[in-house]
Amino acid sequence: MHHDMGFLRRRRIYYIVPFIFLFILLTPSTWPSVRQFGDHIRQKLPFAYQWKVQQDFVPTQNELDCLYGRTPRLGTDSREEIDPIPNHVHFIYGLSNPYNKPSAGTFDFLCYLAVRSAIVGMKAEKISLHYTYLADPPSPDPNANPLSNPWIHRLKDDIELVHHTAEEMAALKSSPDATWQAAHVSDILRLNLLQEQGGIYMDMDAFGFRPFINLLKSPRGIILGHEGGNRGGLCNAIMVARKNSSFIDRWLKEYDGADLSKEWNYHSVVLPKELELQHPDEVCTLPPNGFFWPTWTWDHIEFMHEKLGSDEARKWAAEIDRNGGSLYEDQLAYHAWSQMAWERHLSKLTPEVVRTRDTRFNLLVRGFLQDDLGVSPRQQ
């Protein structure tokens, strides 16, 4: 009888465990942790693509020539003067209204830091923030005052706010009934802006550490950075381009009739690499560490956001100072990969955290804080 009771208890446990597991999966508060666990396992598999992305690399001579302004002129008259690319930084945010779609988010502290990097690090001559909805709290009114957002209010004297109507953004789709995410519409808008005005495009999770002096002198129509040590793509999160670029014209034509409902990064990362291989004379390409290193892999995200001991923090602070504001000698900017890093790290950042917690990321962006942010009353 004693053995029968033990058997029955084990059977009850076997029945209960699946219900407990199901309960955890169906509880919204546990979803971020479950997603992170699954992502961690997926990226750590021995044959995962992520290992190729974070593999070591050596910059090519052409990439270094691009980075340091040594790319040769093309054409018969190489003595003709060409104007530099405008030191004009374009940002895009708020193409979806968070009043109707809360997941779209509002212009927040991370966005503020990105714009401040263009002001302080890149020393941009002009900064334009292109938007449809910026009000905070979110409003159903499409014309709500963007200065109601406290971070926009802080930046207002240093940026130009450029409003784009929802109708204007919808017209960028390949067809009115096309199912495009806001990110796909942004992909078209950023290319149009560079094609019409020239300059620099930066995602709202991209940070520039010093002026792009050499890149702005490039004779090529566009400068793009490789994504990953395997150079698997050329990412559109940071771009430098002349207006009327033939490469951008080719790129935009590839969106005609495209069904983007089932893809994420083909047109924004993979396609430009394919076009560059077909038309190498139209593009200047940077090594992975120019814009996009460390990468988006689990290990690289942790590398950027792990807490540093005092000795390690001093070492990296000295290295950043020696490199003129960046982690590496050849690094001009860093894309923070918010899709991969938001839940784990970026969403937890505040002025106080950036100012007081020593991580490689915080050391990089700390200097972009205005003096009154993240300071205790005793320090003021």
Coordinates of N, CA, C and O in Angstrom, one line a residue, residues 5-119:
M5 N 0.8 4.4 -2.8 CA 0.7 5.8 -2.5 C 1.8 6.6 -3.1 O 1.5 7.7 -3.7
G6 N 3.0 6.2 -3.1 CA 4.2 6.9 -3.7 C 4.0 7.0 -5.2 O 4.3 8.0 -5.8
F7 N 3.5 5.9 -5.8 CA 3.3 5.9 -7.2 C 2.2 6.9 -7.6 O 2.4 7.7 -8.6
L8 N 1.1 7.0 -6.8 CA 0.1 8.0 -7.1 C 0.6 9.4 -7.0 O 0.2 10.3 -7.8
R9 N 1.4 9.7 -6.0 CA 1.9 11.0 -5.8 C 2.8 11.4 -7.0 O 2.7 12.5 -7.5
R10 N 3.6 10.5 -7.5 CA 4.4 10.8 -8.7 C 3.6 11.1 -9.9 O 3.9 11.9 -10.7
R11 N 2.5 10.3 -10.0 CA 1.6 10.5 -11.2 C 1.0 11.9 -11.1 O 0.9 12.6 -12.1
R12 N 0.6 12.3 -9.9 CA 0.0 13.7 -9.7 C 1.0 14.7 -10.1 O 0.6 15.7 -10.8
I13 N 2.2 14.5 -9.7 CA 3.3 15.5 -10.1 C 3.5 15.6 -11.6 O 3.6 16.7 -12.2
Y14 N 3.5 14.4 -12.2 CA 3.6 14.4 -13.7 C 2.5 15.2 -14.4 O 2.7 15.8 -15.4
Y15 N 1.3 15.1 -13.8 CA 0.1 15.8 -14.4 C 0.2 17.3 -14.1 O -0.2 18.1 -15.0
I16 N 0.7 17.6 -12.9 CA 0.7 19.0 -12.5 C 1.8 19.8 -13.3 O 1.6 21.0 -13.7
V17 N 3.0 19.2 -13.5 CA 4.1 20.0 -14.1 C 3.7 20.6 -15.5 O 4.0 21.8 -15.7
P18 N 3.0 19.9 -16.4 CA 2.7 20.6 -17.7 C 1.8 21.8 -17.5 O 1.9 22.8 -18.2
F19 N 0.8 21.7 -16.4 CA -0.1 22.8 -16.2 C 0.7 24.0 -15.6 O 0.4 25.1 -16.0
I20 N 1.7 23.7 -14.8 CA 2.5 24.8 -14.3 C 3.3 25.5 -15.4 O 3.3 26.7 -15.5
F21 N 3.9 24.7 -16.3 CA 4.6 25.2 -17.4 C 3.7 26.1 -18.3 O 4.0 27.1 -18.8
L22 N 2.5 25.5 -18.6 CA 1.5 26.3 -19.4 C 1.1 27.6 -18.7 O 1.0 28.6 -19.4
F23 N 0.9 27.6 -17.4 CA 0.5 28.8 -16.7 C 1.6 29.8 -16.8 O 1.3 31.0 -17.0
I24 N 2.9 29.4 -16.7 CA 4.0 30.4 -16.9 C 4.0 31.0 -18.3 O 4.1 32.2 -18.4
L25 N 3.8 30.2 -19.3 CA 3.8 30.7 -20.7 C 2.6 31.6 -20.9 O 2.8 32.5 -21.7
L26 N 1.5 31.4 -20.3 CA 0.3 32.2 -20.5 C 0.2 33.5 -19.6 O -0.7 34.3 -19.7
T27 N 1.2 33.7 -18.7 CA 1.2 34.8 -17.8 C 2.0 35.9 -18.5 O 3.2 35.8 -18.7
P28 N 1.4 37.0 -18.9 CA 2.1 38.1 -19.6 C 3.4 38.6 -18.9 O 4.3 38.9 -19.6
S29 N 3.4 38.7 -17.6 CA 4.6 39.2 -16.9 C 5.8 38.3 -17.1 O 6.9 38.8 -17.0
T30 N 5.6 37.1 -17.5 CA 6.8 36.2 -17.7 C 7.2 36.2 -19.2 O 8.3 35.6 -19.5
W31 N 6.5 36.8 -20.1 CA 6.8 36.7 -21.5 C 8.2 37.2 -21.8 O 8.9 36.6 -22.6
P32 N 8.6 38.4 -21.3 CA 9.9 38.9 -21.7 C 11.0 37.9 -21.3 O 12.0 37.6 -22.0
S33 N 10.9 37.3 -20.1 CA 11.9 36.3 -19.6 C 11.9 35.1 -20.5 O 13.0 34.5 -20.8
V34 N 10.7 34.6 -20.9 CA 10.6 33.4 -21.7 C 11.3 33.7 -23.1 O 12.0 32.9 -23.6
R35 N 11.0 34.9 -23.6 CA 11.5 35.3 -24.9 C 13.1 35.3 -24.8 O 13.8 34.9 -25.7
Q36 N 13.5 35.9 -23.8 CA 15.0 36.1 -23.6 C 15.7 34.7 -23.4 O 16.7 34.5 -24.0
F37 N 15.0 33.8 -22.7 CA 15.6 32.5 -22.5 C 15.6 31.8 -23.9 O 16.7 31.2 -24.2
G38 N 14.5 31.8 -24.6 CA 14.5 31.2 -25.9 C 15.5 31.8 -26.9 O 16.2 31.1 -27.6
D39 N 15.7 33.1 -26.8 CA 16.7 33.8 -27.7 C 18.1 33.4 -27.3 O 18.9 33.2 -28.2
H40 N 18.3 33.3 -26.0 CA 19.6 32.9 -25.5 C 20.0 31.5 -26.0 O 21.1 31.2 -26.5
I41 N 19.1 30.6 -25.9 CA 19.3 29.2 -26.3 C 19.5 29.1 -27.8 O 20.5 28.5 -28.3
R42 N 18.7 29.9 -28.6 CA 18.8 29.8 -30.0 C 20.1 30.4 -30.5 O 20.7 29.8 -31.4
Q43 N 20.6 31.4 -29.9 CA 21.9 32.0 -30.3 C 23.1 31.2 -29.9 O 24.2 31.4 -30.4
K44 N 22.9 30.4 -28.9 CA 24.1 29.6 -28.4 C 24.2 28.3 -29.0 O 25.2 27.6 -28.7
L45 N 23.3 27.9 -29.9 CA 23.4 26.6 -30.5 C 24.7 26.6 -31.3 O 25.2 27.6 -31.9
P46 N 25.4 25.4 -31.4 CA 26.8 25.4 -32.0 C 26.8 25.9 -33.5 O 27.8 26.4 -33.9
F47 N 25.7 25.7 -34.2 CA 25.7 26.0 -35.6 C 24.8 27.3 -35.9 O 24.4 27.5 -37.1
A48 N 24.6 28.1 -34.9 CA 23.7 29.2 -35.1 C 24.4 30.3 -35.9 O 25.7 30.4 -35.9
Y49 N 23.7 31.0 -36.7 CA 24.2 32.0 -37.6 C 24.9 33.1 -36.8 O 25.8 33.8 -37.3
Q50 N 24.6 33.3 -35.6 CA 25.2 34.4 -34.8 C 26.7 34.2 -34.6 O 27.4 35.2 -34.5
W51 N 27.2 33.0 -34.7 CA 28.6 32.8 -34.6 C 29.3 33.4 -35.8 O 30.4 33.9 -35.6
K52 N 28.7 33.3 -36.9 CA 29.3 34.0 -38.1 C 29.3 35.5 -38.0 O 30.2 36.2 -38.4
V53 N 28.2 36.0 -37.4 CA 28.0 37.4 -37.3 C 29.1 38.0 -36.4 O 29.7 39.1 -36.7
Q54 N 29.4 37.4 -35.3 CA 30.4 37.9 -34.4 C 31.8 37.4 -34.6 O 32.7 37.6 -33.7
Q55 N 32.0 36.7 -35.7 CA 33.4 36.2 -36.0 C 34.4 37.4 -36.2 O 34.0 38.5 -36.5
D56 N 35.6 37.1 -35.9 CA 36.7 38.2 -36.0 C 36.8 38.5 -37.5 O 36.5 37.7 -38.4
F57 N 37.3 39.7 -37.7 CA 37.5 40.2 -39.1 C 38.8 41.1 -39.2 O 39.3 41.5 -38.1
V58 N 39.3 41.3 -40.4 CA 40.4 42.2 -40.6 C 39.9 43.2 -41.7 O 39.4 42.8 -42.7
P59 N 39.9 44.5 -41.4 CA 39.5 45.5 -42.4 C 40.3 45.3 -43.7 O 41.5 45.1 -43.7
T60 N 39.6 45.4 -44.8 CA 40.3 45.4 -46.1 C 40.9 46.8 -46.4 O 40.5 47.8 -45.8
Q61 N 41.7 46.8 -47.4 CA 42.4 48.1 -47.7 C 41.3 49.1 -48.3 O 41.3 50.3 -48.0
N62 N 40.4 48.6 -49.1 CA 39.3 49.5 -49.6 C 38.4 50.0 -48.5 O 38.0 51.2 -48.5
E63 N 38.2 49.2 -47.4 CA 37.4 49.7 -46.3 C 38.1 50.8 -45.5 O 37.5 51.8 -45.1
L64 N 39.4 50.6 -45.3 CA 40.2 51.6 -44.6 C 40.3 52.9 -45.5 O 40.3 54.0 -44.9
D65 N 40.5 52.7 -46.8 CA 40.5 53.9 -47.6 C 39.2 54.7 -47.5 O 39.2 55.9 -47.5
C66 N 38.1 54.0 -47.5 CA 36.8 54.6 -47.3 C 36.7 55.4 -46.0 O 36.3 56.5 -45.9
L67 N 37.2 54.7 -44.9 CA 37.1 55.3 -43.6 C 37.9 56.5 -43.4 O 37.5 57.5 -42.8
Y68 N 39.1 56.5 -44.0 CA 40.1 57.6 -43.9 C 40.1 58.6 -45.1 O 41.1 59.3 -45.2
G69 N 39.1 58.5 -45.9 CA 39.0 59.5 -47.0 C 40.0 59.3 -48.1 O 40.4 60.3 -48.7
R70 N 40.4 58.1 -48.4 CA 41.4 57.9 -49.4 C 40.8 57.2 -50.6 O 41.5 56.7 -51.5
T71 N 39.5 57.1 -50.7 CA 38.8 56.4 -51.8 C 39.1 57.2 -53.1 O 38.9 58.5 -53.1
P72 N 39.6 56.6 -54.2 CA 40.0 57.4 -55.4 C 38.8 57.9 -56.1 O 37.7 57.3 -56.1
R73 N 39.0 59.0 -56.8 CA 38.0 59.5 -57.7 C 37.8 58.7 -58.9 O 38.7 58.0 -59.4
L74 N 36.6 58.7 -59.5 CA 36.3 57.9 -60.7 C 36.1 59.0 -61.8 O 35.7 60.1 -61.6
G75 N 36.2 58.6 -63.1 CA 35.9 59.5 -64.2 C 37.2 60.0 -64.8 O 38.3 59.8 -64.3
T76 N 37.0 60.7 -65.9 CA 38.2 61.2 -66.6 C 38.8 62.4 -66.0 O 40.1 62.6 -66.0
D77 N 38.0 63.3 -65.3 CA 38.6 64.5 -64.8 C 38.6 64.4 -63.2 O 37.7 64.9 -62.6
S78 N 39.7 63.9 -62.7 CA 39.7 63.7 -61.2 C 40.1 65.0 -60.5 O 40.2 65.0 -59.3
R79 N 40.5 66.0 -61.3 CA 40.9 67.3 -60.7 C 39.7 68.2 -60.4 O 39.9 69.2 -59.6
E80 N 38.5 67.9 -60.9 CA 37.4 68.7 -60.7 C 37.0 68.7 -59.2 O 36.8 67.6 -58.6
E81 N 36.7 69.8 -58.6 CA 36.3 69.9 -57.2 C 34.9 69.3 -57.0 O 34.0 69.6 -57.9
I82 N 34.7 68.6 -56.0 CA 33.3 68.2 -55.6 C 33.0 68.7 -54.2 O 33.8 68.8 -53.4
D83 N 31.7 69.0 -54.1 CA 31.3 69.5 -52.8 C 31.2 68.4 -51.8 O 30.9 67.3 -52.1
P84 N 31.5 68.7 -50.5 CA 31.4 67.7 -49.5 C 29.9 67.3 -49.3 O 29.0 68.1 -49.5
I85 N 29.7 66.2 -48.7 CA 28.3 65.8 -48.3 C 27.9 66.7 -47.1 O 28.7 66.9 -46.2
P86 N 26.7 67.1 -47.1 CA 26.3 68.0 -46.0 C 26.4 67.3 -44.6 O 26.0 66.2 -44.5
N87 N 26.9 68.1 -43.7 CA 27.0 67.6 -42.3 C 25.6 67.8 -41.6 O 25.5 68.5 -40.6
H88 N 24.6 67.2 -42.2 CA 23.2 67.3 -41.8 C 22.7 66.0 -41.5 O 22.6 65.0 -42.3
V89 N 22.3 65.8 -40.2 CA 21.9 64.5 -39.7 C 20.4 64.4 -39.7 O 19.7 65.3 -39.2
H90 N 19.8 63.4 -40.2 CA 18.4 63.1 -40.3 C 18.0 62.0 -39.3 O 18.7 60.9 -39.4
F91 N 17.0 62.2 -38.5 CA 16.4 61.2 -37.6 C 15.0 61.0 -38.0 O 14.4 62.0 -38.5
I92 N 14.4 59.8 -37.8 CA 13.0 59.6 -38.1 C 12.4 58.9 -36.9 O 13.0 57.9 -36.3
Y93 N 11.2 59.4 -36.4 CA 10.6 58.8 -35.3 C 9.1 59.1 -35.3 O 8.7 60.1 -35.9
G94 N 8.3 58.2 -34.7 CA 6.9 58.5 -34.5 C 6.0 58.4 -35.8 O 5.1 59.1 -36.0
L95 N 6.3 57.4 -36.6 CA 5.4 57.2 -37.8 C 4.1 56.4 -37.4 O 3.2 56.5 -38.2
S96 N 4.1 55.8 -36.3 CA 2.9 55.2 -35.8 C 2.4 55.9 -34.5 O 3.3 56.4 -33.7
N97 N 1.1 56.1 -34.3 CA 0.6 56.8 -33.2 C 0.5 55.9 -31.9 O -0.3 55.0 -31.9
P98 N 1.3 56.2 -30.9 CA 1.3 55.3 -29.7 C -0.1 55.4 -29.0 O -0.4 54.6 -28.1
Y99 N -0.9 56.4 -29.3 CA -2.2 56.5 -28.7 C -3.1 55.3 -29.1 O -3.8 54.7 -28.3
N100 N -2.9 54.9 -30.4 CA -3.7 53.8 -30.9 C -2.9 52.5 -30.9 O -3.4 51.4 -30.8
K101 N -1.5 52.6 -30.9 CA -0.6 51.5 -30.9 C 0.4 51.7 -29.8 O 1.5 52.1 -30.1
P102 N 0.1 51.3 -28.5 CA 1.1 51.6 -27.4 C 2.5 51.0 -27.7 O 3.5 51.6 -27.2
S103 N 2.6 49.9 -28.4 CA 3.9 49.3 -28.6 C 4.8 50.1 -29.5 O 6.0 49.9 -29.5
A104 N 4.2 51.1 -30.1 CA 5.1 52.0 -30.9 C 6.0 52.9 -30.0 O 7.1 53.3 -30.5
G105 N 5.6 53.1 -28.8 CA 6.4 53.8 -27.9 C 6.5 55.3 -28.2 O 6.0 55.8 -29.2
T106 N 7.0 56.1 -27.2 CA 7.2 57.5 -27.4 C 8.6 57.9 -27.5 O 9.5 57.1 -27.1
F107 N 8.9 59.1 -28.0 CA 10.3 59.5 -28.0 C 10.8 59.6 -26.6 O 10.3 60.4 -25.8
D108 N 11.8 58.8 -26.3 CA 12.2 58.6 -24.9 C 13.7 59.0 -24.6 O 14.3 59.7 -25.5
F109 N 14.2 58.6 -23.5 CA 15.5 59.0 -23.1 C 16.6 58.5 -24.0 O 17.6 59.2 -24.4
L110 N 16.4 57.2 -24.5 CA 17.4 56.7 -25.5 C 17.4 57.5 -26.8 O 18.5 57.8 -27.3
C111 N 16.2 57.9 -27.3 CA 16.2 58.8 -28.4 C 16.9 60.1 -28.2 O 17.6 60.6 -29.0
Y112 N 16.6 60.7 -27.0 CA 17.3 61.9 -26.6 C 18.8 61.8 -26.7 O 19.5 62.6 -27.2
L113 N 19.3 60.6 -26.2 CA 20.8 60.4 -26.2 C 21.3 60.3 -27.6 O 22.4 60.8 -27.9
A114 N 20.5 59.7 -28.5 CA 21.0 59.6 -29.9 C 21.1 61.0 -30.5 O 22.1 61.2 -31.2
V115 N 20.1 61.8 -30.3 CA 20.2 63.2 -30.9 C 21.3 63.9 -30.3 O 22.0 64.7 -31.0
R116 N 21.5 63.8 -29.0 CA 22.6 64.5 -28.3 C 23.9 64.0 -28.9 O 24.9 64.8 -28.9
S117 N 24.0 62.8 -29.3 CA 25.3 62.3 -29.9 C 25.6 63.0 -31.2 O 26.8 63.3 -31.5
A118 N 24.6 63.4 -31.9 CA 24.8 64.1 -33.2 C 25.2 65.6 -32.8 O 26.0 66.2 -33.6
I119 N 24.7 66.1 -31.7 CA 25.1 67.5 -31.4 C 26.5 67.5 -30.8 O 27.3 68.3 -31.2

